[in-house]
Each structure stands twice: as structure tokens, then as C-alpha cells.
Coordinates of C-alpha atoms and ligand atoms in Angstrom, one line a residue:
M1 CA -95.7 -67.4 -63.5
D2 CA -96.8 -65.3 -60.5
G3 CA -94.1 -63.2 -59.0
I4 CA -91.6 -60.4 -59.1
K5 CA -89.2 -59.9 -61.9
I6 CA -86.7 -57.0 -62.0
Y7 CA -85.9 -56.3 -65.7
R8 CA -83.1 -54.0 -64.9
G9 CA -81.6 -52.6 -61.6
S10 CA -80.6 -55.9 -59.8
D11 CA -76.9 -54.8 -60.1
Q12 CA -76.9 -51.0 -61.1
I13 CA -78.1 -47.8 -59.8
G14 CA -81.0 -46.3 -61.8
G15 CA -82.7 -47.4 -65.1
I16 CA -85.2 -49.4 -63.2
V17 CA -88.1 -51.5 -64.4
T18 CA -89.9 -54.0 -62.1
E19 CA -92.8 -56.3 -62.9
I20 CA -95.4 -58.1 -60.6
T21 CA -97.4 -60.8 -62.4
K22 CA -100.4 -62.6 -61.6
G23 CA -101.6 -65.1 -64.3
D24 CA -101.5 -63.2 -67.6
H25 CA -101.9 -59.8 -65.9
R26 CA -99.2 -57.6 -64.5
I27 CA -98.3 -54.2 -63.1
L28 CA -95.0 -52.5 -63.8
I29 CA -93.1 -50.2 -61.4
D30 CA -91.1 -47.4 -63.1
L31 CA -89.8 -47.2 -66.6
G32 CA -86.4 -45.6 -65.9
A33 CA -83.8 -44.5 -68.4
D34 CA -80.1 -45.3 -67.7
L35 CA -78.5 -42.7 -65.7
P36 CA -75.9 -40.7 -67.8
G37 CA -72.5 -42.2 -67.1
T38 CA -73.7 -45.7 -66.3
K39 CA -70.8 -47.9 -67.0
N40 CA -71.5 -51.1 -68.8
P41 CA -75.4 -50.9 -68.4
A42 CA -76.9 -54.3 -67.9
L43 CA -79.2 -53.7 -71.0
S44 CA -79.4 -50.8 -73.4
D45 CA -82.7 -48.8 -73.0
D46 CA -83.9 -50.0 -76.4
E47 CA -83.3 -53.7 -75.6
L48 CA -85.0 -53.3 -72.2
I49 CA -88.2 -51.7 -73.7
K50 CA -88.3 -54.6 -76.3
R51 CA -88.1 -57.2 -73.6
V52 CA -90.5 -55.6 -71.3
F53 CA -93.3 -55.2 -73.9
A54 CA -92.5 -58.2 -76.0
G55 CA -95.7 -60.2 -75.3
E56 CA -97.9 -57.1 -74.5
G57 CA -101.7 -57.6 -75.3
D58 CA -100.9 -61.2 -76.3
T59 CA -99.4 -63.3 -73.6
I60 CA -99.4 -60.6 -71.0
H61 CA -101.6 -57.6 -70.1
T62 CA -100.3 -54.6 -68.3
D63 CA -102.9 -53.2 -66.0
A64 CA -100.8 -50.1 -64.9
V65 CA -97.4 -48.6 -64.7
L66 CA -96.8 -47.1 -61.3
F67 CA -94.0 -44.5 -61.1
T68 CA -92.3 -44.1 -57.7
H69 CA -91.1 -40.5 -58.4
Y70 CA -90.0 -38.1 -61.2
H71 CA -86.3 -38.8 -61.4
G72 CA -85.1 -39.8 -65.0
D73 CA -83.7 -43.2 -63.9
H74 CA -87.3 -44.0 -62.9
V75 CA -89.5 -42.2 -65.5
G76 CA -87.2 -41.6 -68.5
L77 CA -88.8 -44.3 -70.7
R78 CA -92.3 -43.5 -70.0
G79 CA -93.0 -42.5 -73.5
K80 CA -92.1 -46.1 -74.7
A81 CA -95.2 -47.7 -73.0
P82 CA -97.8 -48.7 -75.5
E83 CA -100.7 -46.4 -75.7
G84 CA -103.7 -47.3 -73.6
I85 CA -101.7 -48.6 -70.6
P86 CA -102.8 -46.4 -67.6
M87 CA -99.8 -44.8 -65.9
Y88 CA -99.8 -43.2 -62.4
I89 CA -97.5 -40.8 -60.4
G90 CA -98.0 -38.4 -57.5
G91 CA -100.1 -35.4 -58.1
T92 CA -97.5 -32.9 -57.0
A93 CA -94.8 -34.9 -58.8
K94 CA -96.9 -34.5 -62.0
E95 CA -97.2 -30.7 -61.6
I96 CA -93.4 -30.5 -61.2
M97 CA -92.9 -32.6 -64.4
E98 CA -95.2 -30.3 -66.3
T99 CA -93.4 -27.2 -65.2
I100 CA -90.1 -28.8 -66.5
A101 CA -91.7 -30.3 -69.7
M102 CA -93.2 -26.9 -70.7
R103 CA -89.8 -25.4 -70.9
V104 CA -88.0 -28.4 -72.4
D105 CA -90.6 -28.6 -75.1
L106 CA -90.2 -24.9 -75.9
L107 CA -86.4 -25.2 -76.2
N108 CA -86.6 -28.5 -78.2
K109 CA -89.1 -27.1 -80.7
K110 CA -86.8 -24.1 -81.2
L111 CA -84.0 -26.6 -82.1
C112 CA -86.1 -28.9 -84.2
K113 CA -89.7 -28.4 -85.2
N114 CA -90.6 -32.2 -85.0
A115 CA -89.0 -32.8 -81.5
P116 CA -91.1 -35.2 -79.5
S117 CA -93.2 -33.5 -76.8
Q118 CA -92.5 -34.3 -73.2
M119 CA -95.8 -32.9 -72.1
E120 CA -97.8 -35.4 -74.2
T121 CA -96.4 -38.4 -72.1
I122 CA -97.0 -36.5 -68.8
N123 CA -100.7 -35.9 -69.9
R124 CA -101.1 -39.7 -70.0
M125 CA -100.2 -40.0 -66.2
E126 CA -102.9 -40.0 -63.6
P127 CA -102.3 -38.9 -60.0
Y128 CA -102.5 -41.7 -57.4
W129 CA -105.8 -42.4 -55.9
K130 CA -106.7 -41.5 -52.3
L131 CA -103.9 -41.7 -49.9
G132 CA -103.7 -44.9 -47.8
S133 CA -106.3 -46.7 -49.9
S134 CA -105.7 -49.6 -52.1
R135 CA -106.7 -50.5 -55.6
D136 CA -106.9 -53.9 -57.2
F137 CA -105.3 -54.7 -60.5
S138 CA -106.5 -58.2 -61.6
G139 CA -105.8 -59.7 -58.2
I140 CA -102.7 -57.5 -57.5
K141 CA -103.7 -55.2 -54.6
V142 CA -101.6 -51.9 -54.3
T143 CA -101.4 -49.4 -51.6
P144 CA -99.2 -46.4 -52.4
L145 CA -97.5 -44.7 -49.4
V146 CA -95.8 -41.3 -49.7
C147 CA -92.1 -41.5 -48.6
D148 CA -89.1 -39.3 -48.1
H149 CA -86.6 -38.9 -51.0
S150 CA -84.7 -36.1 -52.7
A151 CA -87.7 -35.9 -55.2
I152 CA -90.9 -34.6 -53.5
D153 CA -93.9 -36.7 -53.6
S154 CA -92.2 -40.1 -53.9
Y155 CA -93.9 -43.5 -53.3
M156 CA -93.3 -46.8 -51.8
F157 CA -95.9 -49.6 -52.5
V158 CA -97.4 -52.3 -50.3
I159 CA -98.4 -55.0 -52.8
E160 CA -100.6 -57.9 -51.9
L161 CA -101.1 -61.1 -54.1
N162 CA -101.6 -64.8 -53.5
G163 CA -101.8 -64.1 -49.8
K164 CA -98.3 -62.6 -49.7
K165 CA -97.5 -59.1 -48.6
I166 CA -94.5 -57.3 -50.4
L167 CA -93.0 -53.8 -49.7
Y168 CA -91.4 -52.2 -52.8
T169 CA -89.5 -49.2 -51.4
G170 CA -88.4 -47.3 -54.5
D171 CA -85.9 -44.6 -53.7
F172 CA -86.3 -43.6 -50.0
R173 CA -84.6 -42.3 -46.9
D174 CA -85.5 -41.1 -43.4
H175 CA -83.3 -38.1 -43.0
G176 CA -85.2 -35.5 -45.1
I177 CA -87.9 -33.1 -44.0
P178 CA -90.8 -35.6 -44.3
G179 CA -88.9 -38.7 -43.1
Q180 CA -87.1 -37.5 -40.0
D181 CA -90.2 -37.8 -37.6
T182 CA -92.4 -40.1 -39.5
F183 CA -90.6 -42.9 -41.0
E184 CA -90.9 -45.3 -38.2
S185 CA -94.5 -44.6 -37.4
M186 CA -95.4 -44.9 -41.0
I187 CA -93.9 -48.3 -41.5
K188 CA -95.4 -49.6 -38.3
R189 CA -98.9 -48.2 -39.1
Y190 CA -99.2 -49.0 -42.9
V191 CA -96.8 -51.8 -43.5
G192 CA -96.0 -54.1 -40.4
K193 CA -94.8 -57.6 -41.0
I194 CA -94.3 -58.5 -44.6
D195 CA -93.2 -61.5 -46.6
V196 CA -90.9 -59.9 -49.1
L197 CA -89.0 -56.6 -49.0
V198 CA -87.7 -55.2 -52.4
T199 CA -85.4 -52.4 -51.3
E200 CA -83.1 -49.8 -52.9
G201 CA -79.4 -50.0 -51.9
T202 CA -77.8 -47.0 -53.6
M203 CA -75.7 -46.1 -50.5
I204 CA -74.3 -49.7 -50.1
S205 CA -71.7 -48.8 -52.7
R206 CA -71.3 -45.3 -51.5
L207 CA -70.4 -46.0 -47.9
E208 CA -67.3 -43.7 -47.9
E209 CA -69.7 -40.7 -48.8
T210 CA -71.8 -41.2 -45.7
G211 CA -68.7 -41.8 -43.4
N212 CA -67.0 -38.7 -44.5
N213 CA -69.9 -36.4 -44.5
P214 CA -70.7 -34.6 -41.2
I215 CA -74.0 -33.4 -42.6
K216 CA -76.3 -36.5 -42.1
S217 CA -79.8 -34.9 -42.5
E218 CA -81.6 -32.1 -44.3
D219 CA -81.9 -30.5 -40.8
D220 CA -78.0 -30.5 -40.5
L221 CA -77.7 -29.0 -44.0
G222 CA -80.1 -26.1 -43.1
K223 CA -78.3 -25.4 -39.8
R224 CA -74.9 -25.2 -41.6
A225 CA -76.3 -23.2 -44.5
S226 CA -77.5 -20.6 -41.9
E227 CA -73.9 -20.2 -40.7
I228 CA -72.5 -20.0 -44.2
F229 CA -75.1 -17.5 -45.3
A230 CA -74.5 -15.2 -42.4
E231 CA -70.7 -15.3 -42.9
H232 CA -70.7 -14.4 -46.7
K233 CA -72.5 -11.4 -48.4
E234 CA -72.8 -13.0 -51.8
N235 CA -74.0 -16.7 -51.6
V236 CA -74.5 -18.7 -54.7
V237 CA -76.0 -22.2 -54.1
L238 CA -75.7 -25.0 -56.7
V239 CA -78.7 -27.3 -55.9
S240 CA -80.9 -29.5 -58.0
S241 CA -84.0 -27.4 -58.7
T242 CA -86.3 -30.4 -57.8
N243 CA -84.4 -31.5 -54.7
L244 CA -87.1 -29.5 -52.7
D245 CA -86.1 -30.5 -49.2
S246 CA -82.8 -28.9 -49.7
V247 CA -84.1 -26.0 -51.6
M248 CA -86.6 -25.2 -48.7
E249 CA -83.9 -25.5 -46.2
F250 CA -81.7 -23.0 -48.0
Y251 CA -84.7 -20.7 -48.3
H252 CA -85.4 -20.9 -44.5
A253 CA -81.6 -20.5 -43.8
T254 CA -81.5 -17.1 -45.6
P255 CA -80.9 -14.4 -43.0
A256 CA -83.5 -11.8 -42.4
D257 CA -81.3 -9.0 -43.8
K258 CA -80.4 -10.9 -47.0
V259 CA -82.5 -11.2 -50.3
F260 CA -83.5 -14.7 -51.4
L261 CA -83.2 -15.2 -55.2
C262 CA -84.0 -17.8 -57.8
D263 CA -85.2 -17.8 -61.4
A264 CA -88.8 -18.0 -62.4
Y265 CA -88.6 -21.8 -63.2
Q266 CA -87.3 -22.5 -59.7
A267 CA -89.8 -20.1 -58.1
E268 CA -92.7 -21.9 -59.8
V269 CA -91.3 -25.4 -58.6
M270 CA -91.1 -23.9 -55.1
N271 CA -94.6 -22.6 -55.3
I272 CA -95.9 -26.0 -56.3
A273 CA -94.2 -27.6 -53.3
I274 CA -95.2 -25.0 -50.8
K275 CA -98.8 -25.4 -52.0
S276 CA -98.8 -29.1 -51.5
R277 CA -96.6 -29.4 -48.3
S278 CA -97.1 -26.3 -46.2
R279 CA -99.9 -27.9 -44.3
F280 CA -97.7 -30.7 -43.0
F281 CA -94.2 -29.2 -42.6
D282 CA -93.0 -25.9 -41.2
K283 CA -90.0 -25.9 -43.6
Y284 CA -92.5 -25.8 -46.5
R285 CA -94.1 -22.6 -45.4
Y286 CA -93.5 -19.2 -46.8
K287 CA -91.0 -17.2 -44.7
K288 CA -90.0 -14.2 -46.7
C289 CA -90.4 -12.8 -50.2
I290 CA -88.9 -14.9 -53.0
Y291 CA -87.2 -12.5 -55.5
V292 CA -87.4 -13.7 -59.1
L293 CA -84.5 -13.2 -61.5
C294 CA -86.1 -12.6 -65.0
P295 CA -84.0 -12.4 -68.1
D296 CA -83.7 -8.8 -69.2
N297 CA -85.8 -7.7 -66.4
N298 CA -88.8 -8.8 -68.3
S299 CA -91.9 -9.2 -66.1
F300 CA -93.5 -11.7 -68.6
Y301 CA -91.8 -14.5 -66.6
M302 CA -93.7 -13.4 -63.5
K303 CA -97.1 -14.2 -65.0
N304 CA -97.5 -17.6 -63.1
L305 CA -96.3 -16.0 -59.9
E306 CA -97.8 -12.6 -59.7
G307 CA -101.1 -13.7 -58.1
V308 CA -99.7 -15.8 -55.3
R309 CA -100.2 -14.1 -51.9
N310 CA -99.1 -14.9 -48.4
P311 CA -102.2 -16.3 -46.8
V312 CA -101.5 -14.4 -43.5
T313 CA -100.2 -11.0 -44.6
K314 CA -101.9 -11.0 -48.1
R315 CA -98.6 -9.7 -49.5
R316 CA -97.2 -10.9 -52.8
C317 CA -95.0 -14.0 -52.1
F318 CA -92.9 -13.4 -55.4
E319 CA -91.4 -10.1 -56.6
M320 CA -89.2 -9.4 -59.6
A321 CA -85.6 -9.1 -58.4
N322 CA -83.7 -5.8 -58.7
E323 CA -80.0 -6.3 -59.3
D324 CA -78.9 -3.0 -57.6
I325 CA -80.8 -3.9 -54.5
Y326 CA -79.6 -7.4 -54.0
L327 CA -76.0 -6.6 -54.9
D328 CA -76.1 -4.0 -52.2
K329 CA -77.9 -5.9 -49.4
G330 CA -76.4 -9.3 -49.8
F331 CA -78.2 -12.4 -51.0
V332 CA -78.6 -16.2 -51.2
M333 CA -79.0 -17.1 -54.9
L334 CA -80.1 -20.6 -56.1
A335 CA -78.3 -21.2 -59.3
R336 CA -77.8 -23.8 -62.1
P337 CA -75.1 -24.4 -64.5
N338 CA -75.9 -23.7 -68.1
N339 CA -77.0 -26.7 -70.1
N340 CA -78.5 -24.9 -73.0
P341 CA -76.5 -25.8 -76.1
N342 CA -77.6 -22.5 -77.6
M343 CA -75.9 -20.4 -75.1
A344 CA -72.2 -20.1 -74.6
V345 CA -72.4 -18.7 -71.1
G346 CA -75.3 -19.3 -68.8
R347 CA -77.4 -16.6 -67.1
F348 CA -76.1 -17.4 -63.6
E349 CA -72.5 -17.3 -64.9
E350 CA -73.3 -13.9 -66.3
R351 CA -74.8 -12.7 -62.9
M352 CA -71.7 -14.0 -61.1
K353 CA -69.5 -11.8 -63.2
K354 CA -71.1 -8.8 -61.3
M355 CA -70.2 -10.1 -58.0
K356 CA -67.4 -9.1 -56.0
D357 CA -66.6 -12.3 -54.0
P358 CA -69.2 -15.0 -54.4
F359 CA -69.1 -18.0 -52.1
I360 CA -70.5 -21.2 -53.5
T361 CA -72.4 -23.7 -51.6
Y362 CA -72.2 -26.9 -53.6
S363 CA -75.2 -29.1 -52.8
M364 CA -75.3 -31.9 -55.4
W365 CA -73.8 -35.3 -55.5
T366 CA -70.0 -35.0 -55.3
G367 CA -69.7 -37.6 -58.1
Y368 CA -70.4 -34.8 -60.5
L369 CA -67.2 -32.8 -59.4
E370 CA -64.1 -32.7 -61.5
D371 CA -62.4 -35.5 -59.6
G372 CA -65.8 -37.5 -59.0
K373 CA -67.2 -40.7 -60.3
A374 CA -69.2 -39.2 -63.1
P375 CA -68.0 -35.7 -63.7
D376 CA -70.6 -33.3 -65.2
A377 CA -68.9 -31.0 -67.8
N378 CA -71.4 -28.2 -67.0
I379 CA -70.9 -28.2 -63.3
V380 CA -67.1 -28.5 -63.8
R381 CA -67.1 -25.5 -65.9
F382 CA -69.5 -23.5 -63.6
L383 CA -67.0 -24.2 -60.6
E384 CA -63.8 -23.5 -62.6
G385 CA -61.5 -21.3 -60.6
K386 CA -63.8 -21.3 -57.5
N387 CA -63.3 -25.0 -56.6
D388 CA -61.3 -24.4 -53.5
K389 CA -61.9 -24.0 -49.8
A390 CA -61.9 -20.2 -49.8
H391 CA -64.7 -20.0 -52.3
M392 CA -66.7 -23.1 -52.0
E393 CA -68.3 -25.5 -49.4
I394 CA -69.8 -28.8 -50.1
L395 CA -73.1 -29.2 -48.3
H396 CA -75.2 -32.1 -49.4
T397 CA -77.2 -35.0 -48.0
S398 CA -77.9 -38.2 -49.9
G399 CA -81.4 -38.6 -51.4
H400 CA -81.0 -42.4 -50.4
A401 CA -81.3 -44.5 -47.4
Y402 CA -78.3 -45.0 -45.3
V403 CA -77.3 -48.6 -44.4
E404 CA -78.7 -48.0 -40.8
T405 CA -82.0 -46.9 -42.3
I406 CA -82.3 -50.1 -44.4
A407 CA -81.4 -52.1 -41.4
K408 CA -84.1 -50.5 -39.4
L409 CA -86.6 -51.2 -42.1
M410 CA -85.6 -54.9 -42.1
E411 CA -86.2 -54.9 -38.3
L412 CA -89.6 -53.1 -38.5
T413 CA -91.0 -55.3 -41.3
N414 CA -89.2 -58.6 -40.5
P415 CA -89.4 -59.9 -44.0
D416 CA -88.8 -63.6 -45.0
K417 CA -86.9 -62.6 -48.1
I418 CA -85.1 -59.4 -49.0
I419 CA -84.5 -58.5 -52.7
P420 CA -82.0 -55.8 -53.2
M421 CA -82.2 -53.5 -56.3
H422 CA -81.1 -49.9 -57.4
T423 CA -77.5 -50.8 -56.1
E424 CA -74.0 -51.5 -57.2
G425 CA -73.5 -53.3 -53.9
R426 CA -75.7 -56.4 -54.2
D427 CA -72.9 -58.6 -52.9
A428 CA -72.3 -56.4 -50.0
F429 CA -75.9 -56.9 -48.7
T430 CA -74.9 -60.3 -47.4
N431 CA -71.8 -59.0 -45.7
L432 CA -72.8 -56.0 -43.9
P433 CA -72.7 -56.4 -40.1
Q434 CA -75.5 -53.8 -39.7
F435 CA -77.9 -56.3 -41.4
G436 CA -77.3 -59.0 -38.7
E437 CA -79.4 -62.0 -39.1
Y438 CA -81.3 -60.5 -42.1
A439 CA -78.3 -60.9 -44.2
N440 CA -79.3 -64.7 -44.5
R441 CA -82.6 -63.8 -46.0
I442 CA -81.3 -61.9 -49.0
W443 CA -82.3 -63.2 -52.5
K444 CA -79.5 -62.2 -54.9
K445 CA -80.2 -63.1 -58.4
E446 CA -79.6 -61.6 -62.0
D447 CA -81.9 -59.2 -63.8
G448 CA -84.8 -61.2 -65.6
Q449 CA -85.1 -63.9 -62.9
V450 CA -88.5 -64.3 -61.2
Y451 CA -89.1 -64.5 -57.5
E452 CA -92.2 -66.8 -57.6
F453 CA -95.1 -66.7 -55.2
Ligands
ZN1 ZN1 -84.5 -41.0 -57.2

């Protein structure tokens, strides 16, 4: 049966797998693991994989798995795909995954010699073909489009089969660094009128977060960060290391007289992002030296960063941090809570003990906080005793499209049918006044049902 099937994600955020079938061939989009804290997942990860690959090579042939981006709820089950099925992801996204996998594999091998290697599954992935061009998979034509999301190098897909045109959004938004000026023109130029829109709807069930947050865009975040960093001498920022738009905003918001600090892993991730995006966006350019915190002041950790030079001044972009200097001058330090089970206290927590009065900028989902929807024990511990207005400010924008952005996308593409996914607010899609006449075009079905062409 030719059509679209969502295996999981019709009625939950994350843990996504979607299939587009033509005859006995298909492509899959994402193989996502359930997000930690998902209450009553529609299907367990194991059961999901069993169903997805039940007839593989027999009644169905998978021509490709296309990953939208590197978040675990989209790539987490990549290792479960049978050998031989080609897998694709963005080239920059792949580099970032490799940087993470190298460290995770090292740590896992220390804990257990036979731990499965993350790098092996990443090695199987190929980067997407030439931007803006399409590729045919047994009659299913796919054109990947780079889009704005909290993961850098994320993709939407225009898919054509049986004379129909589908836009599959993946996770997206229009209020980050790449999206704020280009979203509308990209949709007009590369998408236009479509038959079916498959759209994420994460924010539909998080409306209160948008309404209460004065920070609507990454640009707003950068402006407020400049004020906070100017006011406080010791700034510690809790931000996801791969939320590159926010990381680059914090970097550019660091005042000239203060030191910008992060650890070697974060510096390598920034280096990958700067290399691939500085041509396109000012906020992805080098501004000032990035000082790297190395455990025990060991320069070994600088080995991948030493050779990187500013193309204009030819000076080194990364230098090893000196504690005496940054504590004296004032700083902005990107930090992460400790999640290494072998360490009782994290390196950043150790460093904070030496500070007089650190001010925390909390730039992650508020749901991870003590009173949030899915409290994260590591974050809660990190913030203990500092979780008040005098010591912390929440400064975060969503990685996902606001209701207004989804409405704008509907208007720009005028689809005959709209399939919501990656949402806990499927029912709300038909009631939202922002969606106007489009609310009547929503196809609201359960996981596993096929939308036929
Ligand atoms: Zn995502």
C-alpha cells in the first residue's frame, strides 16, 4: 500500500519513526528512541523495532533511512537497523555525533570492555547529497532542505511519489539564527504548494511556555545574555553543548573585557559549527579567543584545537584556560552538570567552589527543573542552593516551531491534508484558532495507520 505510516509519534513527543512506501520499497525517516521520562510510551523501543523491520528483505525493502537531525529521539535506535540499509544524516551533524561518540565510547569501554560502540553505527551514515538536489529511491523522490532547529544541520524533506508532493518537517522553527531571515523565502522557493504536510507539533502542548517567556528568539536570548554578562563578574551558563545557536549567542554576548570559557569537548563542537556555518551567519564567526578548560591543566586535551587559526588575524582561536586569570578578570563559562557515574562531583561543580558569587544563566528546557515536567536529577543537583532569583535567571528559547510558525507554514504551502506528529497536542490541532480554515484539513489517526496515495 503506497502511503505514509507513522510507527510512533502520532501522539507523543520524540521516539519517532515514519515510513513512506511505494510498492514493496520504502524509505524510513528517523529511528528515534523514547525520550527519558516519556510517560506510557505508545510502544516500547524493542517492540517498535520489531514492527518496523518485521518483513525486511522479504515483503518490504528499505532503500534508505533518512535522519532529520542528531537528537536521540530521532537517531537513538539507528544501531537497530539491519546491516546494508543505507543511512543518511547532515555532514556537520555527523561530525558532531562523532565528537560525542568518541568520548562516550571511551567512557563506556572503561566501565565495560564489551560495551557496544556508538562510533560504529555513525560510520554507517553518509552525509546528504548535494544541497537542493533530489534523489530517487525506487520511485520515491526526496529533496532534503536544511532547516532551523536547536540541533544544527537539521533537515526537512520534500517527498514526491505517485504525482503527490509531501513536506515532512521534522523538528523545526523560524526563530533561531538560520531561520529568522530565511524560513519564508526557503519554503516559497523550494516547497510551494503541496498535497500533504507532515508537521511536528511539540509546542502545541507547551503553549504556556511560549506565553510566559519574554524571550521569543535566539536573537532576544543573545541581547538579554549581554545584559546579564555585563552585570555579573562570574557567569556560569547551563546550556546543551549541541544547541549551537544558543552557544554561539552566548559566545557573542560575552563582553570584551571578560574571558569566554568552555571545556575541550564543547570547544571542538563549536569549532565544527564555526567551520561549517561562518560563511552564512555572522553569529557563527569567531569573535574572541575561546579559552579551554583542561582537566589538571593537561594540554593533551588541546590536541584537536591547537592548529585552528583565525583566518584574518592568524592568531590561535583556542588557548588553554588559566584559572588565576579568568577568576581575576571575570568570565562567561559554559558548563554542564556531571552525568559520569564514576565521578561524585563534576568538574564544573568543582570549579564553581572556587568562585565567590557565580550567577547562573539556565538555558535548557524548564521541564528539567525540580518543579518541571520531567526533572533531571543531575541538573537539579547542579542548581541546588542557587535556584533562586538572586543567583539564577532562566534564558531559553524553544527548539520547536511556535503555533504561529506552523500556521504560517500551512498558509505558505496550502496542503490538502495535514498530519500532525511529534506532539502531545494532536487533538488541539483541530481547535486552535490560529490554524483557521486549515483545522478542517487535519488527518488525525493512530500510530500504524496508513495515509494512502
Ligand atoms: Zn530535535
